[in-house]
């Protein structure tokens, strides 16, 4: 509201609006109440208008999958619920989600790909998983959350779609900037609800096997979801807006499924050891809407053992602790991975210490340093300097020099994923010479947020940053990146909750080599945050 009034204030013929300075609390509460009450209807209209949602009757489900229909009828009869409303989306990506307000009136939506690709037992496990959301009463809250998130996300993909239609440079550029800004708002608004999204997944996994009594069916279903999502992205050569926009409601995130699902129809169990054994996995999944897939599978395997059921899937034996540094050892890579956050804490500690020095100076009437006490700029400056030092500490490990001696050419993604102790700070220099660049080709990818490399061994997410920074990303449009073309990529592979490659350079056929700006902008970030901190302390 203040930003809007600032824009109105600098406009030549407009004036700020006094009512925008009022306390917006009641207005925001009223908006959320209205959105919450209308969430089921609004989401249904959005899915019908934007994604082609069609009704799925219980009779159709009974004819195609009688076991699934029987399970739904039995559960509704036991809880005195009416038969659930069902919907089907015309996409081959296997997905499902539930929205509504009350558990007894919630709607379950599945895709045509889910109905075709999963066996009856697996499909029953997914439907039981969706019923788990209703049983645990999180459907209403998540429906409101996803509806609020659809405001910026729908603006993003609609602006992107219109930007691809218009050829006028000014109109296309304006719509591209709107789409990029809306996408940034969407990802910012996701952060407060990621914890809730992960929590509801764990509860619904447990409820699904309580309903079906078959942990193996859910294990197979999750594996098939990963394979199906990765296959759809590979066939479409981009991530669909539906997969990304409703990611928080789905049983499995598309970023989790991207690499693991693309390895093969028989993903090696060694690729899941990281999810179950790595000490930093819980910290690295804080920015994810779903728990790591390996952790979920291991939990289901444990349930099967408790129920004396032989699991059809086994994750390899735990990693030997021989040679592994203990967590409390300061040389442990996890401390280096979290160096910016540790720098933030150290900066806060330094700021509080300076406040104490100022308080002592004030009490002893030593006026030279009493200005430190209660001065907010001192805290801000110390925090900024602490973050700068933390980024500086891990800079060399994050972006080591790429030399022929440490460069892995055409590495197998299976081998890269099978390193159970790896962290993102453990940068591996890699090079693929004959990959294919996938991603959204138009205005919807101006931030380069959907860049994927298709290699001989699978798919992996790419992070590209222009030498001109974000402005360079906006200027270097995806049409110029050569989406769908052969490309040679060199960069740093990182193993986190989802694997990715920070691109150092890439080259298309008959095109000059282009270098990324990751190290440059990290250096500028270090210098900038340090200078800002020094400035704040200087003017305090």
Tab-separated table of C-alpha atoms in Angstrom, residues 247-453:
chain	number	residue	atom	x	y	z
A	247	UNK	CA	2.664	-28.459	-6.640
A	248	UNK	CA	1.794	-28.029	-2.949
A	249	UNK	CA	-1.351	-30.155	-3.264
A	250	UNK	CA	0.182	-33.094	-5.139
A	251	UNK	CA	1.541	-36.315	-3.592
A	252	UNK	CA	4.958	-35.759	-5.179
A	253	UNK	CA	6.681	-32.571	-6.293
A	254	UNK	CA	7.754	-32.231	-9.906
A	255	UNK	CA	11.265	-31.122	-8.928
A	256	UNK	CA	11.743	-34.225	-6.793
A	257	UNK	CA	10.524	-36.424	-9.624
A	258	UNK	CA	12.546	-34.731	-12.368
A	259	UNK	CA	15.915	-36.467	-11.992
A	260	UNK	CA	14.965	-39.583	-9.998
A	261	UNK	CA	12.071	-40.426	-12.300
A	262	UNK	CA	14.129	-39.933	-15.442
A	263	UNK	CA	16.891	-42.397	-14.572
A	264	UNK	CA	14.965	-45.471	-15.681
A	265	UNK	CA	11.929	-47.534	-14.836
A	266	UNK	CA	14.069	-49.209	-12.180
A	267	UNK	CA	15.691	-46.420	-10.168
A	268	UNK	CA	18.686	-47.850	-8.256
A	269	UNK	CA	18.197	-47.881	-4.500
A	270	UNK	CA	21.637	-46.286	-4.033
A	271	UNK	CA	20.117	-43.014	-5.264
A	272	UNK	CA	17.876	-42.931	-2.168
A	273	UNK	CA	20.630	-43.376	0.433
A	274	UNK	CA	21.218	-39.599	0.486
A	275	UNK	CA	17.563	-39.089	1.483
A	276	UNK	CA	17.884	-41.397	4.472
A	277	UNK	CA	21.504	-41.039	5.658
A	278	UNK	CA	22.741	-37.520	4.900
A	279	UNK	CA	23.043	-35.406	8.054
A	280	UNK	CA	21.957	-32.230	6.300
A	281	UNK	CA	18.916	-33.595	4.502
A	282	UNK	CA	16.370	-32.162	6.954
A	283	UNK	CA	17.848	-28.668	6.708
A	284	UNK	CA	18.064	-28.840	2.936
A	285	UNK	CA	14.388	-29.813	2.578
A	286	UNK	CA	13.148	-26.706	4.417
A	287	UNK	CA	12.526	-25.011	1.064
A	288	UNK	CA	10.658	-28.026	-0.338
A	289	UNK	CA	6.878	-28.656	-0.197
A	290	UNK	CA	7.365	-32.442	0.194
A	291	UNK	CA	9.626	-34.611	2.343
A	292	UNK	CA	12.445	-36.298	0.458
A	293	UNK	CA	11.236	-39.306	-1.502
A	294	UNK	CA	13.788	-41.661	0.036
A	295	UNK	CA	12.673	-40.748	3.560
A	296	UNK	CA	9.045	-41.400	2.633
A	297	UNK	CA	9.861	-44.759	1.078
A	298	UNK	CA	11.955	-45.786	4.079
A	299	UNK	CA	9.093	-44.868	6.416
A	300	UNK	CA	6.705	-46.998	4.365
A	301	UNK	CA	9.206	-49.869	4.425
A	302	UNK	CA	9.358	-49.577	8.218
A	303	UNK	CA	5.548	-49.721	8.376
A	304	UNK	CA	5.640	-52.886	6.275
A	305	UNK	CA	8.141	-54.499	8.649
A	306	UNK	CA	6.013	-53.532	11.665
A	307	UNK	CA	2.978	-55.155	10.052
A	308	UNK	CA	5.069	-58.216	9.147
A	309	UNK	CA	4.682	-57.552	5.431
A	310	UNK	CA	7.618	-58.227	3.142
A	311	UNK	CA	8.412	-54.911	1.391
A	312	UNK	CA	8.894	-55.077	-2.357
A	313	UNK	CA	11.448	-52.283	-2.202
A	314	UNK	CA	14.578	-52.076	-0.084
A	315	UNK	CA	16.938	-49.131	0.306
A	316	UNK	CA	20.599	-50.087	0.531
A	317	UNK	CA	22.265	-50.612	3.862
A	318	UNK	CA	23.316	-47.548	5.900
A	319	UNK	CA	26.545	-45.801	5.049
A	320	UNK	CA	29.531	-46.734	7.173
A	321	UNK	CA	30.525	-44.020	9.657
A	322	UNK	CA	34.205	-44.904	9.271
A	323	UNK	CA	36.126	-41.818	8.208
A	324	UNK	CA	33.099	-39.570	8.621
A	325	UNK	CA	33.649	-36.392	10.620
A	326	UNK	CA	31.280	-35.970	13.584
A	327	UNK	CA	28.741	-33.209	13.283
A	328	UNK	CA	30.278	-31.146	16.089
A	329	UNK	CA	33.630	-31.009	14.273
A	330	UNK	CA	33.943	-27.522	12.785
A	331	UNK	CA	35.537	-29.018	9.672
A	332	UNK	CA	32.312	-30.867	8.881
A	333	UNK	CA	30.991	-29.739	5.444
A	334	UNK	CA	27.578	-28.998	6.941
A	335	UNK	CA	29.047	-26.050	8.856
A	336	UNK	CA	30.525	-24.719	5.631
A	337	UNK	CA	27.183	-25.221	3.867
A	338	UNK	CA	25.433	-23.099	6.484
A	339	UNK	CA	28.186	-20.448	6.702
A	340	UNK	CA	25.927	-17.519	5.609
A	341	UNK	CA	23.384	-18.410	8.307
A	342	UNK	CA	26.121	-18.833	10.902
A	343	UNK	CA	27.451	-15.460	9.809
A	344	UNK	CA	23.993	-14.036	10.418
A	345	UNK	CA	23.993	-15.422	13.977
A	346	UNK	CA	27.526	-14.185	14.622
A	347	UNK	CA	26.581	-10.761	13.306
A	348	UNK	CA	23.578	-10.690	15.631
A	349	UNK	CA	25.787	-11.699	18.556
A	350	UNK	CA	28.264	-8.940	17.703
A	351	UNK	CA	25.462	-6.379	17.451
A	352	UNK	CA	24.041	-7.381	20.836
A	353	UNK	CA	27.542	-7.197	22.333
A	354	UNK	CA	27.943	-3.662	21.005
A	355	UNK	CA	24.574	-2.780	22.519
A	356	UNK	CA	25.817	-4.080	25.866
A	357	UNK	CA	28.966	-1.981	25.526
A	358	UNK	CA	26.756	1.024	24.825
A	359	UNK	CA	24.562	0.234	27.838
A	360	UNK	CA	27.616	-0.036	30.116
A	361	UNK	CA	28.941	3.241	28.707
A	362	UNK	CA	25.608	4.903	29.423
A	363	UNK	CA	25.399	3.575	32.984
A	364	UNK	CA	28.996	4.600	33.762
A	365	UNK	CA	28.405	8.008	32.127
A	366	UNK	CA	31.213	7.350	29.659
A	367	UNK	CA	29.522	9.195	26.819
A	368	UNK	CA	31.921	8.168	24.061
A	369	UNK	CA	30.162	4.859	23.315
A	370	UNK	CA	26.675	5.312	24.731
A	371	UNK	CA	25.340	5.919	21.185
A	372	UNK	CA	25.688	2.185	20.556
A	373	UNK	CA	22.927	1.315	23.019
A	374	UNK	CA	19.547	0.728	21.351
A	375	UNK	CA	20.793	1.815	17.928
A	376	UNK	CA	19.040	-0.381	15.355
A	377	UNK	CA	21.498	0.531	12.599
A	378	UNK	CA	24.291	-1.144	14.584
A	379	UNK	CA	22.388	-4.447	14.588
A	380	UNK	CA	21.568	-4.118	10.893
A	381	UNK	CA	25.166	-3.355	10.014
A	382	UNK	CA	26.518	-6.310	11.992
A	383	UNK	CA	23.969	-8.659	10.418
A	384	UNK	CA	24.918	-7.504	6.934
A	385	UNK	CA	28.644	-7.874	7.577
A	386	UNK	CA	28.111	-11.316	9.145
A	387	UNK	CA	26.225	-12.581	6.070
A	388	UNK	CA	28.945	-11.167	3.828
A	389	UNK	CA	31.665	-13.009	5.753
A	390	UNK	CA	29.640	-16.245	5.710
A	391	UNK	CA	29.240	-16.151	1.930
A	392	UNK	CA	32.935	-15.316	1.574
A	393	UNK	CA	33.960	-18.323	3.685
A	394	UNK	CA	32.215	-20.824	1.400
A	395	UNK	CA	32.870	-18.970	-1.887
A	396	UNK	CA	35.889	-21.038	-2.968
A	397	UNK	CA	34.193	-24.335	-2.109
A	398	UNK	CA	30.996	-23.333	-3.874
A	399	UNK	CA	32.677	-22.265	-7.100
A	400	UNK	CA	36.043	-24.057	-7.393
A	401	UNK	CA	38.114	-23.586	-10.520
A	402	UNK	CA	37.108	-25.998	-13.265
A	403	UNK	CA	40.236	-27.686	-14.581
A	404	UNK	CA	40.828	-30.765	-16.742
A	405	UNK	CA	42.057	-32.622	-13.667
A	406	UNK	CA	38.782	-32.257	-11.712
A	407	UNK	CA	36.314	-32.166	-14.614
A	408	UNK	CA	33.999	-35.163	-15.059
A	409	UNK	CA	32.929	-35.479	-18.696
A	410	UNK	CA	29.577	-37.107	-19.490
A	411	UNK	CA	29.064	-38.282	-15.893
A	412	UNK	CA	26.259	-40.679	-15.079
A	413	UNK	CA	23.493	-39.122	-13.004
A	414	UNK	CA	23.123	-42.446	-11.175
A	415	UNK	CA	26.688	-42.201	-9.928
A	416	UNK	CA	26.326	-38.524	-9.019
A	417	UNK	CA	23.176	-39.238	-7.009
A	418	UNK	CA	24.759	-42.217	-5.258
A	419	UNK	CA	27.053	-40.070	-3.082
A	420	UNK	CA	25.308	-40.309	0.315
A	421	UNK	CA	27.452	-37.751	2.154
A	422	UNK	CA	27.420	-35.043	-0.535
A	423	UNK	CA	26.169	-31.517	0.170
A	424	UNK	CA	25.601	-28.614	-2.246
A	425	UNK	CA	28.880	-27.116	-1.057
A	426	UNK	CA	30.670	-30.246	-2.342
A	427	UNK	CA	30.796	-28.907	-5.884
A	428	UNK	CA	31.560	-31.418	-8.620
A	429	UNK	CA	32.853	-30.005	-11.907
A	430	UNK	CA	30.872	-31.689	-14.707
A	431	UNK	CA	30.529	-31.375	-18.457
A	432	UNK	CA	27.932	-32.759	-20.862
A	433	UNK	CA	28.808	-32.345	-24.526
A	434	UNK	CA	25.651	-33.561	-26.279
A	435	UNK	CA	22.771	-32.608	-24.017
A	436	UNK	CA	19.447	-31.082	-25.066
A	437	UNK	CA	18.143	-27.905	-23.427
A	438	UNK	CA	14.512	-28.179	-22.306
A	439	UNK	CA	12.236	-25.570	-20.760
A	440	UNK	CA	9.482	-23.088	-21.489
A	441	UNK	CA	10.393	-21.344	-24.728
A	442	UNK	CA	8.598	-18.019	-24.327
A	443	UNK	CA	7.735	-15.189	-21.984
A	444	UNK	CA	7.003	-17.626	-19.165
A	445	UNK	CA	10.716	-18.345	-18.838
A	446	UNK	CA	12.241	-14.873	-18.788
A	447	UNK	CA	13.821	-15.562	-15.396
A	448	UNK	CA	15.208	-18.851	-16.752
A	449	UNK	CA	13.298	-20.626	-13.999
A	450	UNK	CA	12.470	-23.654	-16.157
A	451	UNK	CA	15.772	-24.795	-17.660
A	452	UNK	CA	16.410	-28.556	-17.796
A	453	UNK	CA	19.251	-30.506	-19.376
